[in-house]
Amino acid sequence: MLYMATRADVAKLAGVSASTVSYALSGVRSIKPETRERVLSAVAELDYHPHFAAGALAGGKAKALALHFPGGKYGIASSVLEYMTGAANAARERGYHLILWPNEDTQMNEIETFCKSGLIGGVLLMEIRLNDDRVNFLTESGVPCTLIGLTSKPDLFKYVDRDFELVSQKAIDYLFELGHRQIAFMNNERKYKGVKIGVDTRFQSAIVKYSKKIGVKTTKLLALNEAASGRNAFIELRDKHPNVTALIGVNDLATSGFISAANEFGVNIPDELSVISLNTPDNQVRMAWPPLTTITVPANQMGRAAADILIDQLEGITGSNNQQLWVGDLVVRGTTAPVRS
């Protein structure tokens, strides 16, 4: 069996007490620089890895964060993993651990219990609803939290999110310049407990509002974030809306399914129909052919930013930007072209 070094082993090698090892690693109390160096040298020599909950159980600061994602029947899309990876990396770099908590709202009291016991310092929330019971519950319970998304009252909370209006404007302006005046957008209308997910509602609102402003006619196609649903959306577009010349995809897997269906039914992309995606990670742009034109999703950076905001709050660091909106860059690839004359 592989032997794992303990705090007592580090203390013995460094010639200090076990509590001094804890102080050197946690920074709870100041110690002499030369003592700290001896401890760190012993840690490196023994390859010691402290248990993340040990400090909390001994009365120190909790060094774990919970990321709550109520996937439910919709599961966790691959694009969402970019947010999680960014948050996990940022937490680790600052000495914290990220615990994924993919359960339902009814279990939020478990997170509160762990936070109040000192095992978890705070919570990152994803899949934010415009009226989100989780946010209200954690706020009333005094549990620090940061949102990846917005409620209907964004000024009250710390958050990172995409700027749906600017993302939509960038995509529509680009299609407008290519001559497209009739576009469709493919979106979800997910609900939890009868309440719509904010990202779906806000993308739809932004697309419709800006299109109307500049004289572009829009058609809505509903599709779950799965390839088969994207295929069905293509068939609906082909049969019912033949005058549409461009599609804006909000869901990554559905957009890939849409393009695959176009290839299946002999519709040339981009010559006959342009497609731009607002929510496809760069590592997925070649899942269908041709490669997708996108507004890039800075999901990894956003996840990192959310973790940093929460950790700053836990450590009493002020002056950071606690409310951030991100856009992304237009990257033209193979699925968009000027309208054929």
mmCIF file of C-alpha atoms in Angstrom, residues 7-335:
data_model
loop_
_atom_site.group_PDB
_atom_site.id
_atom_site.type_symbol
_atom_site.label_atom_id
_atom_site.label_comp_id
_atom_site.label_asym_id
_atom_site.label_seq_id
_atom_site.Cartn_x
_atom_site.Cartn_y
_atom_site.Cartn_z
ATOM 1 C CA ARG A 7 1.069 16.374 9.169
ATOM 2 C CA ALA A 8 2.911 14.698 12.037
ATOM 3 C CA ASP A 9 5.564 13.442 9.587
ATOM 4 C CA VAL A 10 6.068 16.981 8.280
ATOM 5 C CA ALA A 11 6.314 18.345 11.819
ATOM 6 C CA LYS A 12 8.923 15.738 12.787
ATOM 7 C CA LEU A 13 11.078 16.374 9.725
ATOM 8 C CA ALA A 14 10.877 20.167 10.126
ATOM 9 C CA GLY A 15 11.468 20.002 13.879
ATOM 10 C CA VAL A 16 8.292 21.897 14.759
ATOM 11 C CA SER A 17 4.891 21.135 16.266
ATOM 12 C CA ALA A 18 1.936 19.892 14.205
ATOM 13 C CA SER A 19 0.102 23.148 14.899
ATOM 14 C CA THR A 20 3.026 25.119 13.464
ATOM 15 C CA VAL A 21 2.708 23.095 10.256
ATOM 16 C CA SER A 22 -0.956 24.091 10.092
ATOM 17 C CA TYR A 23 -0.126 27.750 10.646
ATOM 18 C CA ALA A 24 2.574 27.683 7.962
ATOM 19 C CA LEU A 25 0.228 26.163 5.400
ATOM 20 C CA SER A 26 -2.940 28.076 6.234
ATOM 21 C CA GLY A 27 -1.548 31.483 7.118
ATOM 22 C CA VAL A 28 -3.934 31.680 10.085
ATOM 23 C CA ARG A 29 -1.050 32.908 12.291
ATOM 24 C CA SER A 30 2.228 34.531 11.374
ATOM 25 C CA ILE A 31 5.388 32.508 11.974
ATOM 26 C CA LYS A 32 9.067 33.227 11.448
ATOM 27 C CA PRO A 33 10.157 33.100 7.788
ATOM 28 C CA GLU A 34 12.884 30.558 8.524
ATOM 29 C CA THR A 35 10.353 28.295 10.275
ATOM 30 C CA ARG A 36 7.975 28.541 7.353
ATOM 31 C CA GLU A 37 10.812 27.645 4.970
ATOM 32 C CA ARG A 38 11.646 24.522 7.006
ATOM 33 C CA VAL A 39 8.002 23.471 6.921
ATOM 34 C CA LEU A 40 7.665 24.021 3.164
ATOM 35 C CA SER A 41 10.898 22.142 2.552
ATOM 36 C CA ALA A 42 9.585 19.194 4.570
ATOM 37 C CA VAL A 43 6.263 19.331 2.687
ATOM 38 C CA ALA A 44 8.094 19.139 -0.633
ATOM 39 C CA GLU A 45 10.422 16.341 0.492
ATOM 40 C CA LEU A 46 7.568 14.194 1.804
ATOM 41 C CA ASP A 47 5.144 15.133 -0.999
ATOM 42 C CA TYR A 48 2.586 15.974 1.678
ATOM 43 C CA HIS A 49 -0.953 16.862 0.575
ATOM 44 C CA PRO A 50 -3.155 18.256 3.365
ATOM 45 C CA HIS A 51 -6.754 17.061 3.513
ATOM 46 C CA PHE A 52 -8.938 19.961 2.392
ATOM 47 C CA ALA A 53 -11.364 19.541 5.326
ATOM 48 C CA ALA A 54 -8.732 19.244 8.035
ATOM 49 C CA GLY A 55 -8.314 22.956 8.517
ATOM 50 C CA ALA A 56 -12.041 23.506 8.759
ATOM 51 C CA LEU A 57 -12.479 20.692 11.283
ATOM 52 C CA ALA A 58 -9.729 22.246 13.408
ATOM 53 C CA GLY A 59 -11.424 25.624 13.380
ATOM 54 C CA GLY A 60 -9.645 27.129 10.380
ATOM 55 C CA LYS A 61 -11.045 28.517 7.124
ATOM 56 C CA ALA A 62 -12.987 26.206 4.862
ATOM 57 C CA LYS A 63 -10.964 25.622 1.710
ATOM 58 C CA ALA A 64 -13.696 24.066 -0.415
ATOM 59 C CA LEU A 65 -16.312 25.616 -2.689
ATOM 60 C CA ALA A 66 -19.499 23.967 -3.932
ATOM 61 C CA LEU A 67 -20.623 24.434 -7.527
ATOM 62 C CA HIS A 68 -24.338 23.734 -7.763
ATOM 63 C CA PHE A 69 -25.667 22.699 -11.149
ATOM 64 C CA PRO A 70 -29.234 21.320 -11.209
ATOM 65 C CA GLY A 71 -28.819 19.315 -14.414
ATOM 66 C CA GLY A 72 -31.990 17.282 -14.021
ATOM 67 C CA LYS A 73 -33.325 15.674 -17.174
ATOM 68 C CA TYR A 74 -31.315 18.051 -19.374
ATOM 69 C CA GLY A 75 -27.969 16.794 -18.136
ATOM 70 C CA ILE A 76 -24.752 18.812 -18.309
ATOM 71 C CA ALA A 77 -23.848 20.104 -21.773
ATOM 72 C CA SER A 78 -20.215 19.925 -22.832
ATOM 73 C CA SER A 79 -20.145 23.724 -23.099
ATOM 74 C CA VAL A 80 -20.979 23.914 -19.384
ATOM 75 C CA LEU A 81 -17.886 21.854 -18.568
ATOM 76 C CA GLU A 82 -15.748 24.786 -19.713
ATOM 77 C CA TYR A 83 -17.213 26.939 -16.937
ATOM 78 C CA MET A 84 -16.620 24.186 -14.397
ATOM 79 C CA THR A 85 -13.035 23.611 -15.522
ATOM 80 C CA GLY A 86 -12.220 27.312 -15.296
ATOM 81 C CA ALA A 87 -13.706 27.580 -11.807
ATOM 82 C CA ALA A 88 -11.903 24.436 -10.622
ATOM 83 C CA ASN A 89 -8.531 25.652 -11.921
ATOM 84 C CA ALA A 90 -8.910 29.096 -10.374
ATOM 85 C CA ALA A 91 -9.927 27.578 -7.032
ATOM 86 C CA ARG A 92 -6.969 25.187 -7.017
ATOM 87 C CA GLU A 93 -4.492 27.959 -7.827
ATOM 88 C CA ARG A 94 -5.697 29.847 -4.761
ATOM 89 C CA GLY A 95 -5.551 26.848 -2.454
ATOM 90 C CA TYR A 96 -9.213 25.829 -2.652
ATOM 91 C CA HIS A 97 -11.038 22.719 -3.853
ATOM 92 C CA LEU A 98 -14.161 22.776 -6.023
ATOM 93 C CA ILE A 99 -16.913 20.252 -5.289
ATOM 94 C CA LEU A 100 -19.515 19.666 -8.013
ATOM 95 C CA TRP A 101 -23.011 19.441 -6.559
ATOM 96 C CA PRO A 102 -25.323 18.307 -9.393
ATOM 97 C CA ASN A 103 -28.521 17.919 -7.401
ATOM 98 C CA GLU A 104 -31.944 19.492 -7.201
ATOM 99 C CA ASP A 105 -33.194 22.512 -5.246
ATOM 100 C CA THR A 106 -34.744 20.337 -2.567
ATOM 101 C CA GLN A 107 -31.238 19.477 -1.396
ATOM 102 C CA MET A 108 -30.005 23.043 -0.988
ATOM 103 C CA ASN A 109 -30.360 22.637 2.767
ATOM 104 C CA GLU A 110 -27.505 20.119 2.551
ATOM 105 C CA ILE A 111 -25.218 22.804 1.139
ATOM 106 C CA GLU A 112 -26.305 25.190 3.884
ATOM 107 C CA THR A 113 -25.482 22.540 6.485
ATOM 108 C CA PHE A 114 -22.000 21.980 5.068
ATOM 109 C CA CYS A 115 -21.353 25.727 4.841
ATOM 110 C CA LYS A 116 -22.451 26.354 8.420
ATOM 111 C CA SER A 117 -20.399 23.399 9.636
ATOM 112 C CA GLY A 118 -17.341 25.066 8.124
ATOM 113 C CA LEU A 119 -16.612 22.369 5.558
ATOM 114 C CA ILE A 120 -17.588 24.564 2.579
ATOM 115 C CA GLY A 121 -16.777 28.246 2.359
ATOM 116 C CA GLY A 122 -19.265 29.333 -0.305
ATOM 117 C CA VAL A 123 -21.274 28.353 -3.369
ATOM 118 C CA LEU A 124 -21.124 28.969 -7.111
ATOM 119 C CA LEU A 125 -24.522 28.684 -8.803
ATOM 120 C CA MET A 126 -25.201 27.841 -12.466
ATOM 121 C CA GLU A 127 -28.358 27.580 -14.579
ATOM 122 C CA ILE A 128 -29.759 30.703 -12.972
ATOM 123 C CA ARG A 129 -33.482 31.353 -13.224
ATOM 124 C CA LEU A 130 -34.925 34.855 -13.367
ATOM 125 C CA ASN A 131 -36.569 34.130 -10.011
ATOM 126 C CA ASP A 132 -34.226 31.630 -8.405
ATOM 127 C CA ASP A 133 -35.158 30.029 -5.094
ATOM 128 C CA ARG A 134 -31.570 28.871 -4.575
ATOM 129 C CA VAL A 135 -30.249 32.415 -4.607
ATOM 130 C CA ASN A 136 -32.917 33.556 -2.186
ATOM 131 C CA PHE A 137 -32.290 30.578 0.116
ATOM 132 C CA LEU A 138 -28.511 31.048 0.287
ATOM 133 C CA THR A 139 -28.813 34.806 0.749
ATOM 134 C CA GLU A 140 -31.273 34.425 3.612
ATOM 135 C CA SER A 141 -29.060 31.729 5.144
ATOM 136 C CA GLY A 142 -26.020 33.996 5.066
ATOM 137 C CA VAL A 143 -24.073 31.639 2.753
ATOM 138 C CA PRO A 144 -21.628 33.476 0.424
ATOM 139 C CA CYS A 145 -22.451 32.812 -3.227
ATOM 140 C CA THR A 146 -21.565 33.968 -6.726
ATOM 141 C CA LEU A 147 -23.821 33.475 -9.736
ATOM 142 C CA ILE A 148 -22.842 32.345 -13.225
ATOM 143 C CA GLY A 149 -25.919 33.956 -14.735
ATOM 144 C CA LEU A 150 -28.418 36.625 -13.696
ATOM 145 C CA THR A 151 -31.707 36.826 -11.853
ATOM 146 C CA SER A 152 -34.346 39.445 -12.628
ATOM 147 C CA LYS A 153 -32.660 41.653 -9.979
ATOM 148 C CA PRO A 154 -28.987 41.476 -10.931
ATOM 149 C CA ASP A 155 -27.867 44.494 -8.909
ATOM 150 C CA LEU A 156 -28.419 42.579 -5.663
ATOM 151 C CA PHE A 157 -25.843 39.845 -6.274
ATOM 152 C CA LYS A 158 -22.284 39.048 -7.324
ATOM 153 C CA TYR A 159 -22.149 37.435 -10.760
ATOM 154 C CA VAL A 160 -20.469 36.739 -14.070
ATOM 155 C CA ASP A 161 -22.547 36.292 -17.199
ATOM 156 C CA ARG A 162 -22.543 36.824 -20.933
ATOM 157 C CA ASP A 163 -23.775 40.130 -22.268
ATOM 158 C CA PHE A 164 -26.659 38.647 -24.222
ATOM 159 C CA GLU A 165 -27.579 41.920 -25.886
ATOM 160 C CA LEU A 166 -24.085 42.620 -27.223
ATOM 161 C CA VAL A 167 -23.552 38.982 -28.254
ATOM 162 C CA SER A 168 -26.851 39.018 -30.166
ATOM 163 C CA GLN A 169 -26.114 42.388 -31.763
ATOM 164 C CA LYS A 170 -22.699 41.218 -32.944
ATOM 165 C CA ALA A 171 -24.186 38.142 -34.610
ATOM 166 C CA ILE A 172 -27.136 39.951 -36.189
ATOM 167 C CA ASP A 173 -25.015 42.853 -37.440
ATOM 168 C CA TYR A 174 -22.679 40.372 -39.132
ATOM 169 C CA LEU A 175 -25.565 38.543 -40.834
ATOM 170 C CA PHE A 176 -27.107 41.893 -41.824
ATOM 171 C CA GLU A 177 -23.845 42.908 -43.509
ATOM 172 C CA LEU A 178 -23.994 39.671 -45.493
ATOM 173 C CA GLY A 179 -27.459 40.657 -46.756
ATOM 174 C CA HIS A 180 -29.618 38.403 -44.564
ATOM 175 C CA ARG A 181 -33.002 39.950 -43.748
ATOM 176 C CA GLN A 182 -34.944 36.849 -42.706
ATOM 177 C CA ILE A 183 -33.261 34.803 -40.005
ATOM 178 C CA ALA A 184 -34.316 32.030 -37.657
ATOM 179 C CA PHE A 185 -32.976 31.410 -34.182
ATOM 180 C CA MET A 186 -32.948 28.028 -32.505
ATOM 181 C CA ASN A 187 -33.410 28.182 -28.756
ATOM 182 C CA ASN A 188 -34.485 26.192 -25.721
ATOM 183 C CA GLU A 189 -37.283 26.972 -23.293
ATOM 184 C CA ARG A 190 -36.140 24.923 -20.327
ATOM 185 C CA LYS A 191 -37.975 25.155 -17.044
ATOM 186 C CA TYR A 192 -37.366 24.094 -13.480
ATOM 187 C CA LYS A 193 -40.414 24.119 -11.243
ATOM 188 C CA GLY A 194 -42.240 26.067 -13.940
ATOM 189 C CA VAL A 195 -39.636 28.868 -14.034
ATOM 190 C CA LYS A 196 -37.654 29.461 -17.247
ATOM 191 C CA ILE A 197 -33.867 29.397 -17.286
ATOM 192 C CA GLY A 198 -32.559 32.937 -17.681
ATOM 193 C CA VAL A 199 -30.102 32.215 -20.494
ATOM 194 C CA ASP A 200 -32.878 30.931 -22.772
ATOM 195 C CA THR A 201 -35.261 33.791 -22.073
ATOM 196 C CA ARG A 202 -32.643 36.514 -22.295
ATOM 197 C CA PHE A 203 -31.071 35.320 -25.551
ATOM 198 C CA GLN A 204 -34.499 35.127 -27.167
ATOM 199 C CA SER A 205 -35.458 38.589 -25.941
ATOM 200 C CA ALA A 206 -32.181 40.143 -27.127
ATOM 201 C CA ILE A 207 -32.350 38.551 -30.585
ATOM 202 C CA VAL A 208 -35.963 39.559 -31.210
ATOM 203 C CA LYS A 209 -35.515 43.087 -29.889
ATOM 204 C CA TYR A 210 -32.411 43.957 -31.902
ATOM 205 C CA SER A 211 -33.627 42.272 -35.095
ATOM 206 C CA LYS A 212 -36.804 44.332 -34.991
ATOM 207 C CA LYS A 213 -34.779 47.497 -34.441
ATOM 208 C CA ILE A 214 -32.725 47.077 -37.629
ATOM 209 C CA GLY A 215 -35.479 45.617 -39.799
ATOM 210 C CA VAL A 216 -34.676 41.903 -39.721
ATOM 211 C CA LYS A 217 -37.543 39.411 -39.567
ATOM 212 C CA THR A 218 -37.065 36.578 -37.063
ATOM 213 C CA THR A 219 -38.501 33.075 -36.784
ATOM 214 C CA LYS A 220 -38.207 31.057 -33.555
ATOM 215 C CA LEU A 221 -37.410 27.338 -33.614
ATOM 216 C CA LEU A 222 -37.588 25.364 -30.368
ATOM 217 C CA ALA A 223 -35.004 22.646 -29.840
ATOM 218 C CA LEU A 224 -33.624 20.800 -26.854
ATOM 219 C CA ASN A 225 -29.851 20.778 -26.665
ATOM 220 C CA GLU A 226 -29.430 17.478 -28.469
ATOM 221 C CA ALA A 227 -28.543 16.596 -32.056
ATOM 222 C CA ALA A 228 -31.875 14.904 -32.825
ATOM 223 C CA SER A 229 -33.783 17.994 -31.744
ATOM 224 C CA GLY A 230 -31.582 20.135 -34.008
ATOM 225 C CA ARG A 231 -32.391 17.812 -36.894
ATOM 226 C CA ASN A 232 -36.124 18.232 -36.258
ATOM 227 C CA ALA A 233 -35.665 22.003 -36.185
ATOM 228 C CA PHE A 234 -34.021 21.881 -39.620
ATOM 229 C CA ILE A 235 -36.930 19.885 -41.050
ATOM 230 C CA GLU A 236 -39.376 22.417 -39.573
ATOM 231 C CA LEU A 237 -37.423 25.299 -41.088
ATOM 232 C CA ARG A 238 -37.229 23.631 -44.496
ATOM 233 C CA ASP A 239 -40.945 22.777 -44.587
ATOM 234 C CA LYS A 240 -42.468 25.898 -43.016
ATOM 235 C CA HIS A 241 -40.026 28.780 -43.479
ATOM 236 C CA PRO A 242 -38.353 28.456 -46.905
ATOM 237 C CA ASN A 243 -37.541 32.177 -47.121
ATOM 238 C CA VAL A 244 -35.187 32.142 -44.121
ATOM 239 C CA THR A 245 -31.561 32.530 -45.248
ATOM 240 C CA ALA A 246 -29.677 32.340 -41.943
ATOM 241 C CA LEU A 247 -29.906 30.622 -38.570
ATOM 242 C CA ILE A 248 -28.614 31.701 -35.170
ATOM 243 C CA GLY A 249 -27.997 28.694 -32.927
ATOM 244 C CA VAL A 250 -28.019 29.123 -29.166
ATOM 245 C CA ASN A 251 -27.558 25.462 -28.188
ATOM 246 C CA ASP A 252 -24.295 23.779 -29.187
ATOM 247 C CA LEU A 253 -25.421 20.175 -29.750
ATOM 248 C CA ALA A 254 -28.673 21.198 -31.440
ATOM 249 C CA THR A 255 -26.735 23.448 -33.813
ATOM 250 C CA SER A 256 -24.470 20.551 -34.791
ATOM 251 C CA GLY A 257 -27.545 18.385 -35.394
ATOM 252 C CA PHE A 258 -29.084 21.137 -37.522
ATOM 253 C CA ILE A 259 -26.026 21.326 -39.788
ATOM 254 C CA SER A 260 -25.831 17.546 -40.089
ATOM 255 C CA ALA A 261 -29.485 17.494 -41.160
ATOM 256 C CA ALA A 262 -28.799 20.142 -43.799
ATOM 257 C CA ASN A 263 -26.067 17.896 -45.208
ATOM 258 C CA GLU A 264 -28.417 14.914 -45.036
ATOM 259 C CA PHE A 265 -31.143 16.672 -47.031
ATOM 260 C CA GLY A 266 -28.793 18.227 -49.568
ATOM 261 C CA VAL A 267 -28.994 21.866 -48.434
ATOM 262 C CA ASN A 268 -25.637 23.539 -48.959
ATOM 263 C CA ILE A 269 -24.217 25.470 -46.017
ATOM 264 C CA PRO A 270 -23.315 28.279 -46.368
ATOM 265 C CA ASP A 271 -24.379 28.871 -49.991
ATOM 266 C CA GLU A 272 -28.065 28.176 -49.388
ATOM 267 C CA LEU A 273 -28.266 28.755 -45.637
ATOM 268 C CA SER A 274 -25.863 30.490 -43.265
ATOM 269 C CA VAL A 275 -25.443 29.335 -39.662
ATOM 270 C CA ILE A 276 -23.798 31.112 -36.721
ATOM 271 C CA SER A 277 -23.587 29.739 -33.193
ATOM 272 C CA LEU A 278 -23.572 31.801 -30.012
ATOM 273 C CA ASN A 279 -22.829 29.011 -27.551
ATOM 274 C CA THR A 280 -20.443 26.494 -29.102
ATOM 275 C CA PRO A 281 -16.995 26.040 -27.500
ATOM 276 C CA ASP A 282 -13.998 26.263 -29.818
ATOM 277 C CA ASN A 283 -13.203 22.574 -29.342
ATOM 278 C CA GLN A 284 -16.588 21.651 -30.866
ATOM 279 C CA VAL A 285 -16.667 23.805 -33.977
ATOM 280 C CA ARG A 286 -15.695 20.824 -36.165
ATOM 281 C CA MET A 287 -18.291 18.414 -34.790
ATOM 282 C CA ALA A 288 -20.260 19.092 -37.982
ATOM 283 C CA TRP A 289 -19.098 20.184 -41.426
ATOM 284 C CA PRO A 290 -18.310 22.855 -42.415
ATOM 285 C CA PRO A 291 -16.678 24.301 -39.261
ATOM 286 C CA LEU A 292 -19.006 26.685 -37.423
ATOM 287 C CA THR A 293 -18.860 30.444 -37.504
ATOM 288 C CA THR A 294 -19.240 31.489 -33.861
ATOM 289 C CA ILE A 295 -19.315 34.227 -31.316
ATOM 290 C CA THR A 296 -16.749 32.623 -29.033
ATOM 291 C CA VAL A 297 -17.815 31.583 -25.545
ATOM 292 C CA PRO A 298 -15.249 32.758 -22.942
ATOM 293 C CA ALA A 299 -16.589 30.078 -20.593
ATOM 294 C CA ASN A 300 -13.275 29.081 -19.041
ATOM 295 C CA GLN A 301 -12.416 32.685 -18.216
ATOM 296 C CA MET A 302 -15.901 33.288 -16.856
ATOM 297 C CA GLY A 303 -15.666 30.242 -14.597
ATOM 298 C CA ARG A 304 -12.321 31.468 -13.322
ATOM 299 C CA ALA A 305 -13.711 34.939 -12.716
ATOM 300 C CA ALA A 306 -16.674 33.555 -10.757
ATOM 301 C CA ALA A 307 -14.396 31.507 -8.495
ATOM 302 C CA ASP A 308 -12.111 34.498 -7.926
ATOM 303 C CA ILE A 309 -15.066 36.712 -6.986
ATOM 304 C CA LEU A 310 -16.265 34.160 -4.436
ATOM 305 C CA ILE A 311 -12.800 33.576 -2.963
ATOM 306 C CA ASP A 312 -12.192 37.338 -2.710
ATOM 307 C CA GLN A 313 -15.425 37.570 -0.756
ATOM 308 C CA LEU A 314 -14.372 34.751 1.581
ATOM 309 C CA GLU A 315 -10.950 36.292 2.150
ATOM 310 C CA GLY A 316 -12.229 39.836 2.653
ATOM 311 C CA ILE A 317 -10.520 41.204 -0.457
ATOM 312 C CA THR A 318 -12.238 44.362 -1.693
ATOM 313 C CA GLY A 319 -11.979 46.415 -4.862
ATOM 314 C CA SER A 320 -12.529 43.604 -7.356
ATOM 315 C CA ASN A 321 -15.191 43.753 -10.065
ATOM 316 C CA ASN A 322 -18.015 41.686 -8.572
ATOM 317 C CA GLN A 323 -20.444 42.051 -11.489
ATOM 318 C CA GLN A 324 -18.999 41.080 -14.861
ATOM 319 C CA LEU A 325 -20.493 40.712 -18.337
ATOM 320 C CA TRP A 326 -18.546 38.939 -21.091
ATOM 321 C CA VAL A 327 -19.131 38.992 -24.849
ATOM 322 C CA GLY A 328 -16.722 36.945 -26.993
ATOM 323 C CA ASP A 329 -15.244 37.441 -30.465
ATOM 324 C CA LEU A 330 -16.748 36.853 -33.882
ATOM 325 C CA VAL A 331 -14.794 34.045 -35.566
ATOM 326 C CA VAL A 332 -15.797 33.525 -39.185
ATOM 327 C CA ARG A 333 -15.386 29.949 -40.397
ATOM 328 C CA GLY A 334 -17.217 27.900 -42.979
ATOM 329 C CA THR A 335 -20.945 28.207 -42.210
#
